[in-house]
Amino acid sequence: MNIKEIIDRISSTHMAEKKDIIAIIENNSNDEYLFESADNIRKQIYGKDVYIRGLIELSNYCKNNCLYCGIRRDNHKINRYRLTEQDILLCCDTGYELGFRTFVLQGGEDSFFSDSVLCSIISKIKGKYPDCAVTLSLGERTEESYKALFNVGADRYLLRHETATKSHYKKLHPEEMSFDNRIECLKTLKKIGFQTGAGFMVGSPFQTHDNLVEDLLFIKKLEPEMVGIGPFISHNETPFKDFKNGTLRDTLVMVALTRILLPHALIPSTTALGTINPKGRELGLKAGANVVMPNLSPVKFRKLYSLYDNKICMGDEAAECRKCLERRVESAGYKIVTDRGDWRA
């Protein structure tokens, strides 16, 4: 069976076997056909709409020591910061004026942001802007913690699994971090009722094509409402500083296959894609992504939230980010919409 026939079959059934995925990954002769197929599936469900999320980076303190991450605990050259509740609410005020109806609160695993601190922040955002969704991306927490955040109004939770292969996970993380706990957290989030996001890096150190297949099969089984996929980009203050970055092509293939396997998913075209290629975010949209996440964080802190080197949009004010992305999205043939952008069944 040729590659086009494989793409047609998985596009119609939204199911794929391991050999199908490997064939597509290892043969780039029909990439454009793959991307068009994914784009058509996205258009059937979401049209040309692209949802805009306002990213607020709460803190670059983190208790974890992931080997790939620039805000890892053992990076002693980074200046640490955390936003105050007032800072966060001001970011939301700015974002609301610019048309954002989802705020994404993201940060390292910082114990300062306890349940009581976060519940206060979420309650105030939802109280002032009841028409907005609040998405959290704050790492692994207990079931009780996730329930508390959900009960005060948090709508979505992003927790990238990073790799669905246990042996590979161990190569990317220190001993004290648990693959099993990561996966259990994702299942717990879904059980509680969050719109749940998983996701993985493409081209991370020691990653094989089999690992990428396992990632896709895992998300197909989990059926998260959101899937975040971006290329690995090295950071010069990590043990992986000398590893090659993930490629644009492989990342776009994973975005497209994710759209085909999970037609209804909300899939960001990430800042990391835009970092490895000037047109990366536009190409991500053309491969099936339908979310963009410009930065609402105060400009003075953005360079400090450095997960990887050469991150783009560090110095732009929120309004500049918004306008720039709108132009980029329109140039790719899509349109930004300002509703909450919930997952569609």
mmCIF file of C-alpha atoms in Angstrom:
data_model
loop_
_atom_site.group_PDB
_atom_site.id
_atom_site.type_symbol
_atom_site.label_atom_id
_atom_site.label_comp_id
_atom_site.label_asym_id
_atom_site.label_seq_id
_atom_site.Cartn_x
_atom_site.Cartn_y
_atom_site.Cartn_z
ATOM 1 C CA MET A 1 0.000 0.000 0.000
ATOM 2 C CA ASN A 2 1.412 3.421 -0.906
ATOM 3 C CA ILE A 3 1.623 6.347 1.515
ATOM 4 C CA LYS A 4 -1.352 8.228 0.030
ATOM 5 C CA GLU A 5 -3.548 5.180 0.487
ATOM 6 C CA ILE A 6 -2.436 4.875 4.101
ATOM 7 C CA ILE A 7 -3.209 8.563 4.707
ATOM 8 C CA ASP A 8 -6.638 8.169 3.086
ATOM 9 C CA ARG A 9 -7.444 5.143 5.211
ATOM 10 C CA ILE A 10 -6.455 6.660 8.541
ATOM 11 C CA SER A 11 -8.191 9.925 7.590
ATOM 12 C CA SER A 12 -11.467 8.088 7.057
ATOM 13 C CA THR A 13 -11.213 5.773 10.074
ATOM 14 C CA HIS A 14 -9.191 7.968 12.493
ATOM 15 C CA MET A 15 -7.354 4.792 13.443
ATOM 16 C CA ALA A 16 -3.789 3.775 12.660
ATOM 17 C CA GLU A 17 -1.546 0.825 13.257
ATOM 18 C CA LYS A 18 2.066 1.175 14.271
ATOM 19 C CA LYS A 19 3.318 0.233 10.786
ATOM 20 C CA ASP A 20 1.136 2.965 9.213
ATOM 21 C CA ILE A 21 2.607 5.667 11.429
ATOM 22 C CA ILE A 22 6.169 4.465 10.894
ATOM 23 C CA ALA A 23 5.637 4.463 7.106
ATOM 24 C CA ILE A 24 4.451 8.096 7.177
ATOM 25 C CA ILE A 25 7.238 9.256 9.512
ATOM 26 C CA GLU A 26 9.958 7.601 7.437
ATOM 27 C CA ASN A 27 8.713 8.671 3.989
ATOM 28 C CA ASN A 28 8.479 12.388 3.291
ATOM 29 C CA SER A 29 7.281 12.092 -0.307
ATOM 30 C CA ASN A 30 3.641 12.777 0.597
ATOM 31 C CA ASP A 31 4.013 15.296 3.410
ATOM 32 C CA GLU A 32 1.936 17.957 1.640
ATOM 33 C CA TYR A 33 -0.863 15.455 1.074
ATOM 34 C CA LEU A 34 -0.712 14.533 4.773
ATOM 35 C CA PHE A 35 -0.911 18.185 5.831
ATOM 36 C CA GLU A 36 -3.805 18.891 3.446
ATOM 37 C CA SER A 37 -5.677 15.847 4.746
ATOM 38 C CA ALA A 38 -5.256 17.045 8.339
ATOM 39 C CA ASP A 39 -6.261 20.577 7.391
ATOM 40 C CA ASN A 40 -9.424 19.322 5.689
ATOM 41 C CA ILE A 41 -10.414 17.334 8.794
ATOM 42 C CA ARG A 42 -9.892 20.382 10.989
ATOM 43 C CA LYS A 43 -11.965 22.540 8.630
ATOM 44 C CA GLN A 44 -14.841 20.037 8.756
ATOM 45 C CA ILE A 45 -15.130 20.580 12.534
ATOM 46 C CA TYR A 46 -13.707 24.022 13.264
ATOM 47 C CA GLY A 47 -13.793 25.710 9.873
ATOM 48 C CA LYS A 48 -11.061 28.308 9.455
ATOM 49 C CA ASP A 49 -11.388 29.485 13.054
ATOM 50 C CA VAL A 50 -8.225 29.777 15.124
ATOM 51 C CA TYR A 51 -8.644 30.221 18.854
ATOM 52 C CA ILE A 52 -6.461 32.688 20.691
ATOM 53 C CA ARG A 53 -5.310 32.044 24.278
ATOM 54 C CA GLY A 54 -3.612 34.576 26.516
ATOM 55 C CA LEU A 55 -0.549 33.004 28.126
ATOM 56 C CA ILE A 56 0.424 34.262 31.581
ATOM 57 C CA GLU A 57 3.681 32.806 32.917
ATOM 58 C CA LEU A 58 3.218 32.900 36.678
ATOM 59 C CA SER A 59 6.602 31.768 37.933
ATOM 60 C CA ASN A 60 9.937 30.366 36.796
ATOM 61 C CA TYR A 61 10.591 28.688 40.139
ATOM 62 C CA CYS A 62 10.415 24.909 39.781
ATOM 63 C CA LYS A 63 11.102 22.074 42.188
ATOM 64 C CA ASN A 64 11.803 19.686 39.315
ATOM 65 C CA ASN A 65 15.078 19.069 37.548
ATOM 66 C CA CYS A 66 14.010 17.915 34.079
ATOM 67 C CA LEU A 67 17.134 17.548 31.988
ATOM 68 C CA TYR A 68 15.747 19.496 28.992
ATOM 69 C CA CYS A 69 14.206 22.511 30.731
ATOM 70 C CA GLY A 70 15.760 25.939 31.184
ATOM 71 C CA ILE A 71 13.910 26.666 34.448
ATOM 72 C CA ARG A 72 15.055 23.384 36.020
ATOM 73 C CA ARG A 73 15.919 23.512 39.720
ATOM 74 C CA ASP A 74 19.686 23.268 39.177
ATOM 75 C CA ASN A 75 19.929 26.183 36.749
ATOM 76 C CA HIS A 76 21.536 28.648 39.144
ATOM 77 C CA LYS A 77 22.222 31.275 36.476
ATOM 78 C CA ILE A 78 18.560 32.169 35.992
ATOM 79 C CA ASN A 79 16.946 35.084 37.838
ATOM 80 C CA ARG A 80 13.824 33.699 39.483
ATOM 81 C CA TYR A 81 10.501 35.546 39.642
ATOM 82 C CA ARG A 82 6.873 34.978 40.459
ATOM 83 C CA LEU A 83 3.914 37.175 39.603
ATOM 84 C CA THR A 84 1.657 38.537 42.317
ATOM 85 C CA GLU A 85 -2.080 38.073 42.241
ATOM 86 C CA GLN A 86 -2.381 41.712 41.217
ATOM 87 C CA ASP A 87 0.097 41.198 38.361
ATOM 88 C CA ILE A 88 -1.942 38.246 37.085
ATOM 89 C CA LEU A 89 -5.257 40.075 37.273
ATOM 90 C CA LEU A 90 -3.774 43.060 35.424
ATOM 91 C CA CYS A 91 -2.614 40.686 32.658
ATOM 92 C CA CYS A 92 -6.203 39.413 32.413
ATOM 93 C CA ASP A 93 -7.543 42.978 32.241
ATOM 94 C CA THR A 94 -5.182 43.726 29.356
ATOM 95 C CA GLY A 95 -6.048 40.464 27.634
ATOM 96 C CA TYR A 96 -9.778 40.950 27.937
ATOM 97 C CA GLU A 97 -9.511 44.387 26.312
ATOM 98 C CA LEU A 98 -7.638 42.751 23.427
ATOM 99 C CA GLY A 99 -10.342 40.130 22.902
ATOM 100 C CA PHE A 100 -8.913 37.149 24.781
ATOM 101 C CA ARG A 101 -11.536 34.848 26.257
ATOM 102 C CA THR A 102 -9.178 32.167 27.567
ATOM 103 C CA PHE A 103 -6.352 32.801 29.994
ATOM 104 C CA VAL A 104 -3.635 30.167 30.387
ATOM 105 C CA LEU A 105 -1.860 30.287 33.742
ATOM 106 C CA GLN A 106 1.433 28.451 33.274
ATOM 107 C CA GLY A 107 4.456 28.020 35.502
ATOM 108 C CA GLY A 108 7.036 25.767 37.022
ATOM 109 C CA GLU A 109 6.060 23.529 39.922
ATOM 110 C CA ASP A 110 6.329 26.313 42.494
ATOM 111 C CA SER A 111 5.065 25.523 46.001
ATOM 112 C CA PHE A 112 4.232 29.202 46.547
ATOM 113 C CA PHE A 113 1.194 28.662 44.324
ATOM 114 C CA SER A 114 -0.709 26.575 46.837
ATOM 115 C CA ASP A 115 -4.337 25.604 46.398
ATOM 116 C CA SER A 116 -5.482 28.580 48.458
ATOM 117 C CA VAL A 117 -3.389 31.055 46.427
ATOM 118 C CA LEU A 118 -4.532 29.604 43.101
ATOM 119 C CA CYS A 119 -8.171 29.281 44.155
ATOM 120 C CA SER A 120 -8.202 32.975 45.070
ATOM 121 C CA ILE A 121 -6.751 33.944 41.688
ATOM 122 C CA ILE A 122 -9.090 31.692 39.701
ATOM 123 C CA SER A 123 -12.148 32.876 41.655
ATOM 124 C CA LYS A 124 -11.297 36.516 40.966
ATOM 125 C CA ILE A 125 -10.710 35.941 37.247
ATOM 126 C CA LYS A 126 -13.971 34.000 36.867
ATOM 127 C CA GLY A 127 -15.848 36.519 39.009
ATOM 128 C CA LYS A 128 -14.738 39.459 36.880
ATOM 129 C CA TYR A 129 -14.832 37.655 33.520
ATOM 130 C CA PRO A 130 -17.470 34.904 33.713
ATOM 131 C CA ASP A 131 -17.468 34.562 29.928
ATOM 132 C CA CYS A 132 -13.815 33.479 29.955
ATOM 133 C CA ALA A 133 -12.165 30.091 30.368
ATOM 134 C CA VAL A 134 -9.234 29.533 32.698
ATOM 135 C CA THR A 135 -6.639 26.978 31.656
ATOM 136 C CA LEU A 136 -3.947 25.833 34.091
ATOM 137 C CA SER A 137 -0.544 24.390 33.220
ATOM 138 C CA LEU A 138 1.131 23.943 36.586
ATOM 139 C CA GLY A 139 2.414 20.391 36.583
ATOM 140 C CA GLU A 140 1.729 17.425 38.782
ATOM 141 C CA ARG A 141 -0.528 17.944 41.797
ATOM 142 C CA THR A 142 -2.656 15.710 43.998
ATOM 143 C CA GLU A 143 -6.179 14.670 43.102
ATOM 144 C CA GLU A 144 -7.474 16.812 45.969
ATOM 145 C CA SER A 145 -5.624 19.816 44.581
ATOM 146 C CA TYR A 146 -6.973 19.296 41.067
ATOM 147 C CA LYS A 147 -10.502 18.979 42.476
ATOM 148 C CA ALA A 148 -10.142 22.211 44.446
ATOM 149 C CA LEU A 149 -9.012 24.108 41.353
ATOM 150 C CA PHE A 150 -11.819 22.625 39.266
ATOM 151 C CA ASN A 151 -14.425 23.447 41.900
ATOM 152 C CA VAL A 152 -13.581 27.174 41.900
ATOM 153 C CA GLY A 153 -13.954 27.372 38.133
ATOM 154 C CA ALA A 154 -10.790 26.251 36.322
ATOM 155 C CA ASP A 155 -11.946 24.814 33.004
ATOM 156 C CA ARG A 156 -8.912 23.175 31.435
ATOM 157 C CA TYR A 157 -5.604 21.690 32.505
ATOM 158 C CA LEU A 158 -2.544 21.138 30.328
ATOM 159 C CA LEU A 159 -0.046 18.501 31.437
ATOM 160 C CA ARG A 160 2.265 17.389 28.673
ATOM 161 C CA HIS A 161 3.329 13.790 29.178
ATOM 162 C CA GLU A 162 6.511 14.565 27.130
ATOM 163 C CA THR A 163 6.951 10.914 26.103
ATOM 164 C CA ALA A 164 4.691 7.879 26.409
ATOM 165 C CA THR A 165 7.622 5.445 26.629
ATOM 166 C CA LYS A 166 8.681 4.771 30.219
ATOM 167 C CA SER A 167 12.305 3.988 29.380
ATOM 168 C CA HIS A 168 12.566 7.198 27.349
ATOM 169 C CA TYR A 169 10.922 9.224 30.140
ATOM 170 C CA LYS A 170 13.670 8.067 32.496
ATOM 171 C CA LYS A 171 16.324 9.438 30.134
ATOM 172 C CA LEU A 172 14.714 12.892 30.172
ATOM 173 C CA HIS A 173 13.956 13.193 33.891
ATOM 174 C CA PRO A 174 15.737 12.691 37.220
ATOM 175 C CA GLU A 175 15.173 9.587 39.326
ATOM 176 C CA GLU A 176 12.686 11.239 41.669
ATOM 177 C CA MET A 177 10.213 11.919 38.862
ATOM 178 C CA SER A 178 7.732 9.170 38.022
ATOM 179 C CA PHE A 179 6.365 8.316 34.592
ATOM 180 C CA ASP A 180 3.522 6.386 36.224
ATOM 181 C CA ASN A 181 2.517 9.396 38.319
ATOM 182 C CA ARG A 182 2.524 11.618 35.236
ATOM 183 C CA ILE A 183 0.140 9.320 33.418
ATOM 184 C CA GLU A 184 -2.028 8.898 36.519
ATOM 185 C CA CYS A 185 -2.343 12.694 36.821
ATOM 186 C CA LEU A 186 -3.690 12.877 33.265
ATOM 187 C CA LYS A 187 -6.258 10.195 33.973
ATOM 188 C CA THR A 188 -7.257 11.991 37.181
ATOM 189 C CA LEU A 189 -7.748 15.296 35.357
ATOM 190 C CA LYS A 190 -10.074 13.645 32.861
ATOM 191 C CA LYS A 191 -11.975 11.868 35.629
ATOM 192 C CA ILE A 192 -12.553 15.145 37.500
ATOM 193 C CA GLY A 193 -14.005 16.762 34.387
ATOM 194 C CA PHE A 194 -11.299 19.109 33.129
ATOM 195 C CA GLN A 195 -10.860 19.633 29.437
ATOM 196 C CA THR A 196 -7.500 17.889 29.581
ATOM 197 C CA GLY A 197 -4.360 18.467 27.560
ATOM 198 C CA ALA A 198 -1.475 16.075 27.025
ATOM 199 C CA GLY A 199 1.435 16.472 24.638
ATOM 200 C CA PHE A 200 5.015 15.693 23.766
ATOM 201 C CA MET A 201 8.286 16.994 22.377
ATOM 202 C CA VAL A 202 9.446 15.994 18.910
ATOM 203 C CA GLY A 203 13.158 15.292 18.483
ATOM 204 C CA SER A 204 13.980 15.123 22.181
ATOM 205 C CA PRO A 205 17.258 13.421 23.124
ATOM 206 C CA PHE A 206 17.292 9.639 22.624
ATOM 207 C CA GLN A 207 13.861 9.700 20.954
ATOM 208 C CA THR A 208 13.198 7.043 18.322
ATOM 209 C CA HIS A 209 10.452 6.720 15.729
ATOM 210 C CA ASP A 210 8.978 3.986 17.899
ATOM 211 C CA ASN A 211 8.724 6.507 20.736
ATOM 212 C CA LEU A 212 6.766 8.879 18.496
ATOM 213 C CA VAL A 213 4.428 6.057 17.525
ATOM 214 C CA GLU A 214 3.834 5.317 21.213
ATOM 215 C CA ASP A 215 3.019 8.991 21.803
ATOM 216 C CA LEU A 216 0.361 8.963 19.101
ATOM 217 C CA LEU A 217 -1.130 5.664 20.232
ATOM 218 C CA PHE A 218 -1.183 6.951 23.816
ATOM 219 C CA ILE A 219 -3.065 10.133 22.996
ATOM 220 C CA LYS A 220 -5.469 8.174 20.805
ATOM 221 C CA LYS A 221 -6.278 5.963 23.787
ATOM 222 C CA LEU A 222 -6.423 8.831 26.314
ATOM 223 C CA GLU A 223 -8.479 11.088 23.999
ATOM 224 C CA PRO A 224 -7.475 14.396 25.586
ATOM 225 C CA GLU A 225 -9.354 17.489 24.477
ATOM 226 C CA MET A 226 -6.063 19.316 23.878
ATOM 227 C CA VAL A 227 -2.702 18.126 22.542
ATOM 228 C CA GLY A 228 0.414 20.297 22.710
ATOM 229 C CA ILE A 229 3.195 19.271 20.322
ATOM 230 C CA GLY A 230 6.413 21.184 19.808
ATOM 231 C CA PRO A 231 9.973 20.551 18.744
ATOM 232 C CA PHE A 232 12.658 19.956 21.351
ATOM 233 C CA ILE A 233 14.856 23.066 21.521
ATOM 234 C CA SER A 234 17.986 22.917 23.641
ATOM 235 C CA HIS A 235 18.836 25.331 26.450
ATOM 236 C CA ASN A 236 22.453 26.223 27.168
ATOM 237 C CA GLU A 237 22.116 25.746 30.935
ATOM 238 C CA THR A 238 20.871 22.148 30.822
ATOM 239 C CA PRO A 239 22.564 18.756 30.472
ATOM 240 C CA PHE A 240 21.085 18.540 26.967
ATOM 241 C CA LYS A 241 22.638 21.801 25.745
ATOM 242 C CA ASP A 242 24.601 20.082 22.968
ATOM 243 C CA PHE A 243 21.768 17.967 21.543
ATOM 244 C CA LYS A 244 20.261 18.797 18.158
ATOM 245 C CA ASN A 245 16.880 20.488 18.069
ATOM 246 C CA GLY A 246 13.779 18.751 16.769
ATOM 247 C CA THR A 247 12.965 19.448 13.126
ATOM 248 C CA LEU A 248 10.131 21.421 11.589
ATOM 249 C CA ARG A 249 9.163 18.556 9.295
ATOM 250 C CA ASP A 250 8.883 15.915 12.009
ATOM 251 C CA THR A 251 6.899 18.256 14.254
ATOM 252 C CA LEU A 252 4.437 19.118 11.480
ATOM 253 C CA VAL A 253 3.980 15.417 10.713
ATOM 254 C CA MET A 254 3.127 14.760 14.368
ATOM 255 C CA VAL A 255 0.665 17.681 14.424
ATOM 256 C CA ALA A 256 -1.007 16.383 11.263
ATOM 257 C CA LEU A 257 -1.223 12.791 12.494
ATOM 258 C CA THR A 258 -2.651 13.997 15.799
ATOM 259 C CA ARG A 259 -5.373 15.928 13.958
ATOM 260 C CA ILE A 260 -6.198 12.878 11.848
ATOM 261 C CA LEU A 261 -6.339 10.532 14.850
ATOM 262 C CA LEU A 262 -8.165 13.026 17.121
ATOM 263 C CA PRO A 263 -10.286 15.128 14.744
ATOM 264 C CA HIS A 264 -11.899 17.218 17.503
ATOM 265 C CA ALA A 265 -8.740 18.077 19.449
ATOM 266 C CA LEU A 266 -7.616 21.606 20.207
ATOM 267 C CA ILE A 267 -4.020 21.714 18.939
ATOM 268 C CA PRO A 268 -1.774 24.766 19.390
ATOM 269 C CA SER A 269 0.631 25.944 16.747
ATOM 270 C CA THR A 270 3.350 26.588 19.281
ATOM 271 C CA THR A 271 5.829 29.358 19.921
ATOM 272 C CA ALA A 272 8.533 26.686 19.674
ATOM 273 C CA LEU A 273 7.482 26.029 16.061
ATOM 274 C CA GLY A 274 7.850 29.740 15.373
ATOM 275 C CA THR A 275 11.258 29.673 17.055
ATOM 276 C CA ILE A 276 12.749 26.997 14.778
ATOM 277 C CA ASN A 277 11.274 28.485 11.601
ATOM 278 C CA PRO A 278 10.032 32.034 10.865
ATOM 279 C CA LYS A 279 6.856 30.598 9.286
ATOM 280 C CA GLY A 280 6.570 27.716 11.735
ATOM 281 C CA ARG A 281 3.291 28.770 13.334
ATOM 282 C CA GLU A 282 1.623 29.358 9.979
ATOM 283 C CA LEU A 283 2.804 25.952 8.775
ATOM 284 C CA GLY A 284 1.479 24.404 11.996
ATOM 285 C CA LEU A 285 -1.976 25.792 11.207
ATOM 286 C CA LYS A 286 -1.794 24.392 7.684
ATOM 287 C CA ALA A 287 -0.947 20.990 9.174
ATOM 288 C CA GLY A 288 -4.077 20.890 11.340
ATOM 289 C CA ALA A 289 -3.421 23.085 14.402
ATOM 290 C CA ASN A 290 -6.173 25.504 15.443
ATOM 291 C CA VAL A 291 -4.931 27.389 18.526
ATOM 292 C CA VAL A 292 -2.329 30.140 19.045
ATOM 293 C CA MET A 293 -1.105 31.379 22.417
ATOM 294 C CA PRO A 294 0.413 34.869 22.453
ATOM 295 C CA ASN A 295 2.077 36.036 25.634
ATOM 296 C CA LEU A 296 0.253 38.313 28.090
ATOM 297 C CA SER A 297 3.013 38.149 30.721
ATOM 298 C CA PRO A 298 4.654 41.461 31.734
ATOM 299 C CA VAL A 299 7.466 42.114 29.248
ATOM 300 C CA LYS A 300 10.074 42.575 32.008
ATOM 301 C CA PHE A 301 9.642 38.934 33.064
ATOM 302 C CA ARG A 302 9.384 37.210 29.694
ATOM 303 C CA LYS A 303 13.095 36.630 29.126
ATOM 304 C CA LEU A 304 13.215 34.942 32.539
ATOM 305 C CA TYR A 305 10.663 32.288 31.562
ATOM 306 C CA SER A 306 13.238 30.626 29.351
ATOM 307 C CA LEU A 307 12.361 26.976 28.797
ATOM 308 C CA TYR A 308 14.640 26.864 25.730
ATOM 309 C CA ASP A 309 17.029 29.164 23.878
ATOM 310 C CA ASN A 310 16.087 31.910 21.379
ATOM 311 C CA LYS A 311 12.381 31.969 22.238
ATOM 312 C CA ILE A 312 10.530 34.484 20.076
ATOM 313 C CA CYS A 313 8.233 37.381 21.101
ATOM 314 C CA MET A 314 10.165 38.119 24.292
ATOM 315 C CA GLY A 315 10.028 41.897 23.956
ATOM 316 C CA ASP A 316 6.609 42.487 22.422
ATOM 317 C CA GLU A 317 3.828 44.122 24.372
ATOM 318 C CA ALA A 318 0.588 42.120 24.557
ATOM 319 C CA ALA A 319 -1.127 44.255 21.920
ATOM 320 C CA GLU A 320 1.819 43.784 19.540
ATOM 321 C CA CYS A 321 1.703 40.010 20.023
ATOM 322 C CA ARG A 322 -2.029 40.012 19.331
ATOM 323 C CA LYS A 323 -1.766 42.078 16.145
ATOM 324 C CA CYS A 324 1.260 40.189 14.860
ATOM 325 C CA LEU A 325 -0.409 36.817 15.326
ATOM 326 C CA GLU A 326 -3.628 38.021 13.740
ATOM 327 C CA ARG A 327 -1.708 39.056 10.628
ATOM 328 C CA ARG A 328 0.149 35.744 10.546
ATOM 329 C CA VAL A 329 -3.025 33.708 10.970
ATOM 330 C CA GLU A 330 -4.791 35.644 8.208
ATOM 331 C CA SER A 331 -1.795 35.304 5.880
ATOM 332 C CA ALA A 332 -2.083 31.527 6.273
ATOM 333 C CA GLY A 333 -5.758 31.640 5.238
ATOM 334 C CA TYR A 334 -7.452 31.412 8.668
ATOM 335 C CA LYS A 335 -9.107 33.831 11.077
ATOM 336 C CA ILE A 336 -8.718 34.479 14.783
ATOM 337 C CA VAL A 337 -11.949 34.278 16.747
ATOM 338 C CA THR A 338 -12.410 35.688 20.220
ATOM 339 C CA ASP A 339 -14.767 33.240 21.890
ATOM 340 C CA ARG A 340 -13.656 30.737 24.544
ATOM 341 C CA GLY A 341 -12.847 28.180 21.903
ATOM 342 C CA ASP A 342 -14.013 25.096 23.731
ATOM 343 C CA TRP A 343 -13.505 21.561 22.477
ATOM 344 C CA ARG A 344 -16.276 20.498 20.109
ATOM 345 C CA ALA A 345 -17.728 17.026 20.397
#
